[in-house]
GROMACS .gro file of C-alpha atoms in nm:
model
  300
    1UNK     CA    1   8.786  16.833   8.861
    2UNK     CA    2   8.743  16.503   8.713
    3UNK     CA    3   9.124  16.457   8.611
    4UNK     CA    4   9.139  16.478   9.024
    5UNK     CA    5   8.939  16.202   9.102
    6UNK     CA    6   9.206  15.918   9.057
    7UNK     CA    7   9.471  16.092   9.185
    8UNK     CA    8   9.280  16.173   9.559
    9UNK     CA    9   9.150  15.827   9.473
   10UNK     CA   10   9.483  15.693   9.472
   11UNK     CA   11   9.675  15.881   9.779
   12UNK     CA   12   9.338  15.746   9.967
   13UNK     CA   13   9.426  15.444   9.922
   14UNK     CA   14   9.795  15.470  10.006
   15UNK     CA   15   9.647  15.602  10.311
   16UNK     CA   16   9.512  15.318  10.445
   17UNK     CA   17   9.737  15.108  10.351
   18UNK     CA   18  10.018  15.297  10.512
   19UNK     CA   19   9.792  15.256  10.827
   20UNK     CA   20   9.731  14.919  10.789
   21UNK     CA   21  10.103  14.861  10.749
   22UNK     CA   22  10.126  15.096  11.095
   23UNK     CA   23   9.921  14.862  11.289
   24UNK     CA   24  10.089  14.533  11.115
   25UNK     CA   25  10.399  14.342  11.248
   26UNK     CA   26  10.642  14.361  10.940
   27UNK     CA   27  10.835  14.049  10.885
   28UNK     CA   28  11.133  13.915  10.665
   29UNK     CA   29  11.132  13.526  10.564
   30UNK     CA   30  11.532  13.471  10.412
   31UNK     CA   31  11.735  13.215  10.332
   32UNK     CA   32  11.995  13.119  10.568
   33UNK     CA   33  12.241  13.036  10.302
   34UNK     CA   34  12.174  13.307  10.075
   35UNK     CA   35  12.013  13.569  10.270
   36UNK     CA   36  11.749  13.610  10.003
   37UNK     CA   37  11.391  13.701  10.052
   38UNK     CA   38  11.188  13.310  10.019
   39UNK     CA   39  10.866  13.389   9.816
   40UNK     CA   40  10.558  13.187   9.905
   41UNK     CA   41  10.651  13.117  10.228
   42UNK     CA   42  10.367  13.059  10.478
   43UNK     CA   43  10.326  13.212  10.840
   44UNK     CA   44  10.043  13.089  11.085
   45UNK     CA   45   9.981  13.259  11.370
   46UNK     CA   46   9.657  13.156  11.578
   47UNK     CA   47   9.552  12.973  11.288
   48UNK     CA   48   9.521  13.284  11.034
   49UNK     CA   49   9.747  13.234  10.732
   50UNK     CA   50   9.964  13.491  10.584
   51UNK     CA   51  10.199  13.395  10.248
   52UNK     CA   52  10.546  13.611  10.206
   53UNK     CA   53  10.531  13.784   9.854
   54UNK     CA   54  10.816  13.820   9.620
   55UNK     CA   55  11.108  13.965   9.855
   56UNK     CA   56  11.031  13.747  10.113
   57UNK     CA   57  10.823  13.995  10.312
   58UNK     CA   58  10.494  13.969  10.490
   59UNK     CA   59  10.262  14.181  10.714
   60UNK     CA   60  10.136  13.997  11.047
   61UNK     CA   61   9.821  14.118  11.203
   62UNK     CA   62   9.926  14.202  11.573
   63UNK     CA   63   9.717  13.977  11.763
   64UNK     CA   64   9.701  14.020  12.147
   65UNK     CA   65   9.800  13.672  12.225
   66UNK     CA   66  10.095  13.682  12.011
   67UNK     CA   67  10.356  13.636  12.248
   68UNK     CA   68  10.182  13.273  12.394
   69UNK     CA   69  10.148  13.125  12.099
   70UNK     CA   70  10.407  13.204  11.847
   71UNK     CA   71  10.452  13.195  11.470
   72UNK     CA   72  10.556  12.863  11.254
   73UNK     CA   73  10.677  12.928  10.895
   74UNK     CA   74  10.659  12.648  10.649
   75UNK     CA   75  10.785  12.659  10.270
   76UNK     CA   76  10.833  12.366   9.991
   77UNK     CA   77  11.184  12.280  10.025
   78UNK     CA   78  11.237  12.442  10.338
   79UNK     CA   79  11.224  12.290  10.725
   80UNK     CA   80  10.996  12.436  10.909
   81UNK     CA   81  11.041  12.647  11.158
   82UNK     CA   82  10.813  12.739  11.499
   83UNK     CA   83  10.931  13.057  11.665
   84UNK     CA   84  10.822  13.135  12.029
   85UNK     CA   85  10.784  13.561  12.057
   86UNK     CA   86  10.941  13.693  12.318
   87UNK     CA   87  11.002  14.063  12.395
   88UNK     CA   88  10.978  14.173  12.110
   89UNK     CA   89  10.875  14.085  11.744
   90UNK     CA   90  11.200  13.992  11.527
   91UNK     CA   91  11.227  14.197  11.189
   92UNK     CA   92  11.392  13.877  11.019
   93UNK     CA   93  11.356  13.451  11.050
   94UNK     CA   94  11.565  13.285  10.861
   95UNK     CA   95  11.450  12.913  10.720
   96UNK     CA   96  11.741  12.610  10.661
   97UNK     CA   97  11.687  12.447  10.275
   98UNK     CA   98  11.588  12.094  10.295
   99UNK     CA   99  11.705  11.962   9.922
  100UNK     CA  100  11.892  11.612   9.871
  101UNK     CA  101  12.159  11.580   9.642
  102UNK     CA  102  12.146  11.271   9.513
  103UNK     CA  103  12.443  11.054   9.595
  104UNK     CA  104  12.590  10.726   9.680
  105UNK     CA  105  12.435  10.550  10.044
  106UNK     CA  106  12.722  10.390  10.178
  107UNK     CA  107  12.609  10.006  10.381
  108UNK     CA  108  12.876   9.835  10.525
  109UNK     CA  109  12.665   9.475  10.554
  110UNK     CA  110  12.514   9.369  10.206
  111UNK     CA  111  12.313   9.100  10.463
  112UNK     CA  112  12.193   9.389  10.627
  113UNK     CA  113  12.085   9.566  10.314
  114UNK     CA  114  11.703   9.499  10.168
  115UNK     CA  115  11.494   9.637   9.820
  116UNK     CA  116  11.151   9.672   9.859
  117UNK     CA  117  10.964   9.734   9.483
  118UNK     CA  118  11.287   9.705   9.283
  119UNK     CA  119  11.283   9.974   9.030
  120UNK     CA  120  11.524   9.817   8.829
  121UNK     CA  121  11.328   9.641   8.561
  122UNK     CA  122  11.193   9.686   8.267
  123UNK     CA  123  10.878   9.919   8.278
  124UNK     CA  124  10.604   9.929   7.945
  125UNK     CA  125  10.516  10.280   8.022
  126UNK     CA  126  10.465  10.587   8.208
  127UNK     CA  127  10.337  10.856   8.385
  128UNK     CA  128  10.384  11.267   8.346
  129UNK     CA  129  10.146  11.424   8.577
  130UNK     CA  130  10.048  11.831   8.585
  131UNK     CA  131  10.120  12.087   8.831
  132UNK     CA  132  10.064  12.030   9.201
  133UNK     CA  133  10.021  11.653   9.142
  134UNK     CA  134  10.095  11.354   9.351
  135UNK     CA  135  10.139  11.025   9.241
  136UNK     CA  136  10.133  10.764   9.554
  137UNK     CA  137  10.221  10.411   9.586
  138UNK     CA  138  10.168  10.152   9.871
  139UNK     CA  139  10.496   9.947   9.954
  140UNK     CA  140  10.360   9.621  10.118
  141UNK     CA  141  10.587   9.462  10.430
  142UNK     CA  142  10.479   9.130  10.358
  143UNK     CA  143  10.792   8.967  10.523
  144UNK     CA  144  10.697   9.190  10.839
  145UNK     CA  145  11.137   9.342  10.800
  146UNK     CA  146  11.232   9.517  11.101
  147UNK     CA  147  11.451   9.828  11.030
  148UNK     CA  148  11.509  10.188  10.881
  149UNK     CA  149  11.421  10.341  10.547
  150UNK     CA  150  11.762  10.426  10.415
  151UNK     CA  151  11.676  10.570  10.081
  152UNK     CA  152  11.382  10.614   9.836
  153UNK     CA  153  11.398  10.534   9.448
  154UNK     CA  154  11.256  10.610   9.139
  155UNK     CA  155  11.302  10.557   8.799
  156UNK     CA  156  11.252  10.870   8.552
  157UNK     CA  157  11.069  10.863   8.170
  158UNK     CA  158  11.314  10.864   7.921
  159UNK     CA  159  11.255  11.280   7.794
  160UNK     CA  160  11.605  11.426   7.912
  161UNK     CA  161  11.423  11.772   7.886
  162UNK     CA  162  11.190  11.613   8.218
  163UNK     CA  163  11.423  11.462   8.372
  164UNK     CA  164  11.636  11.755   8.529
  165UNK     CA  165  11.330  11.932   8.637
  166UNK     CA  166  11.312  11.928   9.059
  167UNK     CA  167  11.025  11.720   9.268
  168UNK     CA  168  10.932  11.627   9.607
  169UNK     CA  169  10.941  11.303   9.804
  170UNK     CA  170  10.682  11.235  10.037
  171UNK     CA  171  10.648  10.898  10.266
  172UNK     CA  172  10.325  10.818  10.480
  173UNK     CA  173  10.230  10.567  10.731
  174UNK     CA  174   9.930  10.327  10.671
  175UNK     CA  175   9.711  10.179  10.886
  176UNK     CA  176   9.526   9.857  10.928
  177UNK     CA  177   9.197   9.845  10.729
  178UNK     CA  178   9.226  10.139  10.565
  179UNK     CA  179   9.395  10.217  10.194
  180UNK     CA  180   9.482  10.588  10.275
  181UNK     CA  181   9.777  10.758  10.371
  182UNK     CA  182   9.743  10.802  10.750
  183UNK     CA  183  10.036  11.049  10.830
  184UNK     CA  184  10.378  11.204  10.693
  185UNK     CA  185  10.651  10.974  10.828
  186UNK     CA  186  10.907  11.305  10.731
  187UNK     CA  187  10.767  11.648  10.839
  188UNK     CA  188  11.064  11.847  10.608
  189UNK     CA  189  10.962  11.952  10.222
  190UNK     CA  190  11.223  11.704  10.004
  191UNK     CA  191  11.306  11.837   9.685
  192UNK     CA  192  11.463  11.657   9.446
  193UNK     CA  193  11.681  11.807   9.185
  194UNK     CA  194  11.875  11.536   8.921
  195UNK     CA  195  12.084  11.773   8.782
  196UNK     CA  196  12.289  11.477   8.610
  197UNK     CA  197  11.968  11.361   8.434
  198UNK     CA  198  12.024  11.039   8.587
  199UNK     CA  199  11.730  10.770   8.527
  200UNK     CA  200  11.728  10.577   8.805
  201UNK     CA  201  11.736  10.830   9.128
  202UNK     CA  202  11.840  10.764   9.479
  203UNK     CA  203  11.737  11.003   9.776
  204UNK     CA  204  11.945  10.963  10.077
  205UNK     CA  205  11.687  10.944  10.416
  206UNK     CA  206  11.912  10.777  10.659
  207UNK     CA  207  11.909  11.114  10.870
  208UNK     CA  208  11.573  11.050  10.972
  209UNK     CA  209  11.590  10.721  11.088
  210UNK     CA  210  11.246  10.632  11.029
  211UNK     CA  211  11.150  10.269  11.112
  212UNK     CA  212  11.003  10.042  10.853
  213UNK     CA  213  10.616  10.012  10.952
  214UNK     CA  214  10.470   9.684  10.998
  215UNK     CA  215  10.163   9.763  10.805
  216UNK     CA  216  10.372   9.926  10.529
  217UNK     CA  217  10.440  10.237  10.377
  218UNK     CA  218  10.360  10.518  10.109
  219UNK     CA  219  10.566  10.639   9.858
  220UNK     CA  220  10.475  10.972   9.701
  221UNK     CA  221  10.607  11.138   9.392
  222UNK     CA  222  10.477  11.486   9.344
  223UNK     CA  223  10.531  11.767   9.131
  224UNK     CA  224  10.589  12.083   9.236
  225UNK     CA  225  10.396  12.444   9.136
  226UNK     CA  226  10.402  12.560   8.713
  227UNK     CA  227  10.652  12.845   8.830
  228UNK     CA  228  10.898  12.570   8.860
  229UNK     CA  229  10.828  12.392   8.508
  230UNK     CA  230  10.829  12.595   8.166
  231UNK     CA  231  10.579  12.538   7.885
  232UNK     CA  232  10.819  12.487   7.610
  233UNK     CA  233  10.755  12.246   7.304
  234UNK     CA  234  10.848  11.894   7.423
  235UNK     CA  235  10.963  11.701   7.090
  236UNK     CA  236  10.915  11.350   7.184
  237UNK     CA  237  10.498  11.457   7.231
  238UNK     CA  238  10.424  11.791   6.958
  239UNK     CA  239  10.187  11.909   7.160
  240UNK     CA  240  10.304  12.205   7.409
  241UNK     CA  241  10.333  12.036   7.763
  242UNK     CA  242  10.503  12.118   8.064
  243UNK     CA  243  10.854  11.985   8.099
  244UNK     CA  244  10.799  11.810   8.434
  245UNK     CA  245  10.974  11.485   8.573
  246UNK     CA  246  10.741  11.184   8.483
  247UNK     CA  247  10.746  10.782   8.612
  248UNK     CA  248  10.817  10.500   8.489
  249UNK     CA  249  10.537  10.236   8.503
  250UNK     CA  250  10.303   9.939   8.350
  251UNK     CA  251   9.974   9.949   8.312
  252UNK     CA  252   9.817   9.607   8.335
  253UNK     CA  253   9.512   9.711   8.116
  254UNK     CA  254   9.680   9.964   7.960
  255UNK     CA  255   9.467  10.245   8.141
  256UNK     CA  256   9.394  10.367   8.448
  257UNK     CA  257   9.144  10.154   8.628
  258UNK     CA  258   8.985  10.406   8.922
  259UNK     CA  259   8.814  10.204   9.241
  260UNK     CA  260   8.599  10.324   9.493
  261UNK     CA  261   8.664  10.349   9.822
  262UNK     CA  262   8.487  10.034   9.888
  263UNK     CA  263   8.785   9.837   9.742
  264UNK     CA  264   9.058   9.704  10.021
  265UNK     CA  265   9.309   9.558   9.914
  266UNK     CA  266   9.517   9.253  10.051
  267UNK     CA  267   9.801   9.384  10.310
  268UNK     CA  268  10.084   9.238  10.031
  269UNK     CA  269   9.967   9.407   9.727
  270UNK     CA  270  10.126   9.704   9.566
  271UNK     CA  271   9.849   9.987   9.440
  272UNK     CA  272   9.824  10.333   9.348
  273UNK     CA  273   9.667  10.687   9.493
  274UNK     CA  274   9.631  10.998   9.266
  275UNK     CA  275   9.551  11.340   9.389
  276UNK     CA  276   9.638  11.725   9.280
  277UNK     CA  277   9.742  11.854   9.572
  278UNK     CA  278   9.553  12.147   9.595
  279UNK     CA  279   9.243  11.944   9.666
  280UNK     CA  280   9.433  11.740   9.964
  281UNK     CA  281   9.222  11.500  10.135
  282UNK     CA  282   9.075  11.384   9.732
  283UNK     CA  283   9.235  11.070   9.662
  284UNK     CA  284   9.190  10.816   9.351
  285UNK     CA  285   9.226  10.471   9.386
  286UNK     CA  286   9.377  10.307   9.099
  287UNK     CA  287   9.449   9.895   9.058
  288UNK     CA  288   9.708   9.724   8.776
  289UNK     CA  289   9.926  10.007   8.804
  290UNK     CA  290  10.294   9.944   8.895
  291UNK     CA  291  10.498  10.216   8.947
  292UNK     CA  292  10.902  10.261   8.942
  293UNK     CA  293  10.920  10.384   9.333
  294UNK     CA  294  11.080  10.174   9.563
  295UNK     CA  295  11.278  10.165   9.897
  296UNK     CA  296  11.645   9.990  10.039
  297UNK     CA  297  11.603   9.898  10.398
  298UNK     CA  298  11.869   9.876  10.647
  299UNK     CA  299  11.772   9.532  10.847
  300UNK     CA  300  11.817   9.558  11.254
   0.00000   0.00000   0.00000
């Protein structure tokens, strides 16, 4: 009798899960280049959060007011997508990748064309962060420049085992008084991939026509999840490390120097905000740090 116990223990359960599968609105998040099944993918639907497992597939709750409100999916490297219900709930929603190649930005006025934080210099040091880590810097409008962001760059540490390893782009608004990021100034997950190993990277944003903010802006570096990095023996360090992409930078004090929040700094000077990302709203101030990310501007 007791060799039974598992086994009735075990169709039980497949029971209610088959019924809770009944009662569930199965769903398909693909690629719409490859037609694959996108893992980690998120769907919210009246604010309850479901993630897509490893085939892309996830099982919605049917919830009476459904059909009003709709369903938005959102993944890393994806655009998101908001999908108003209709008749019927679809079997399939397909997401659009949102990667940059990196490539040349074509200006046909040099007069017209402006660097903000020139990452072309010689830095001391440098930067690799972990997993799920952002690394933001402020990019002062002193000269109060009038005009679109046209690209975003960065300048990689010198391990060429880093280097190729994908990352996302972020850029934020800033307000008056304050020295956090207020908003996203792109809504779309930009990953990075510098497949050519390349050290000084260029990401194309000229699509989004996004003006160049008065008060400045925020450039953030992050790294993506540990599923995307390996933990292989990095030579240049002996220790076992994550091969993630890392920054270029000098350290005035050679250090981090962390500030509270009390600190405000004046509206023309470059500074730093650390986070992990999993812990969103937790930023660290840090001062006499100069980072390699910078910004060409296309004057009006």
């Amino acid at each position: 009798m007791k060799k039974l116990i598992p086994i009735l223990f075990v169709a039980i359960s497949n029971l209610v899960m088959a019924q809770q599968h009944l009662n569930s609105w199965r769903l398909t998040i693909i690629d719409s280049a490859t037609l694959k099944g996108i893992d980690r993918a998120t769907a919210t639907v009246d604010d309850k959060v479901y993630i897509t497992g490893a085939q892309g597939i996830v099982f919605i709750n049917k919830i009476p007011k459904l059909q009003s409100t709709g369903i938005k999916i959102t993944c890393v490297g994806y655009r998101a997508l908001e999908y108003k219900i209709k008749d019927k709930c679809p079997d399939t929603l397909r997401l659009s990748a949102s990667i940059n190649n990196l490539k040349e930005i074509s200006i046909n006025s040099v007069v017209r064309k402006v660097i903000l934080a020139d990452v072309d210099k010689v830095y001391e040091g440098g930067y690799y962060p972990g997993p799920n880590e952002e690394v933001v810097q402020f990019i002062p409008n002193a000269d109060k420049i009038s005009g679109i962001i046209a690209s975003i760059e960065c300048k990689s540490l010198h391990n060429n085992d880093s280097r190729g390893k994908a990352f996302k782009i972020n850029i934020y608004a800033k307000s008056d008084g304050d020295v956090y990021p207020e908003g996203e100034l792109i809504k779309d997950s930009i990953i990075v991939y510098n497949n050519a190993k390349l050290p000084v990277i260029e990401v194309d944003i000229t699509k989004y026509n996004i003006q160049l903010p008065a008060t400045g802006f925020f450039i953030g570096f992050e790294t993506l999840s540990r599923n995307w990095y390996d933990t292989r023996l990095l030579k240049s360090k002996g220790i076992d490390q994550y091969r993630i992409p890392g920054l270029q930078g000098t350290f005035k004090n050679k250090k981090w120097t962390s500030l509270s929040d009390a600190w405000i700094p004046p509206s023309n000077t470059t500074y730093v905000l650390t986070r992990k990302t999993s812990d969103y709203n937790t930023w660290v101030i840090q001062k006499d740090v100069n980072f390699a990310l910078g910004a060409t501007i296309i004057k009006d």
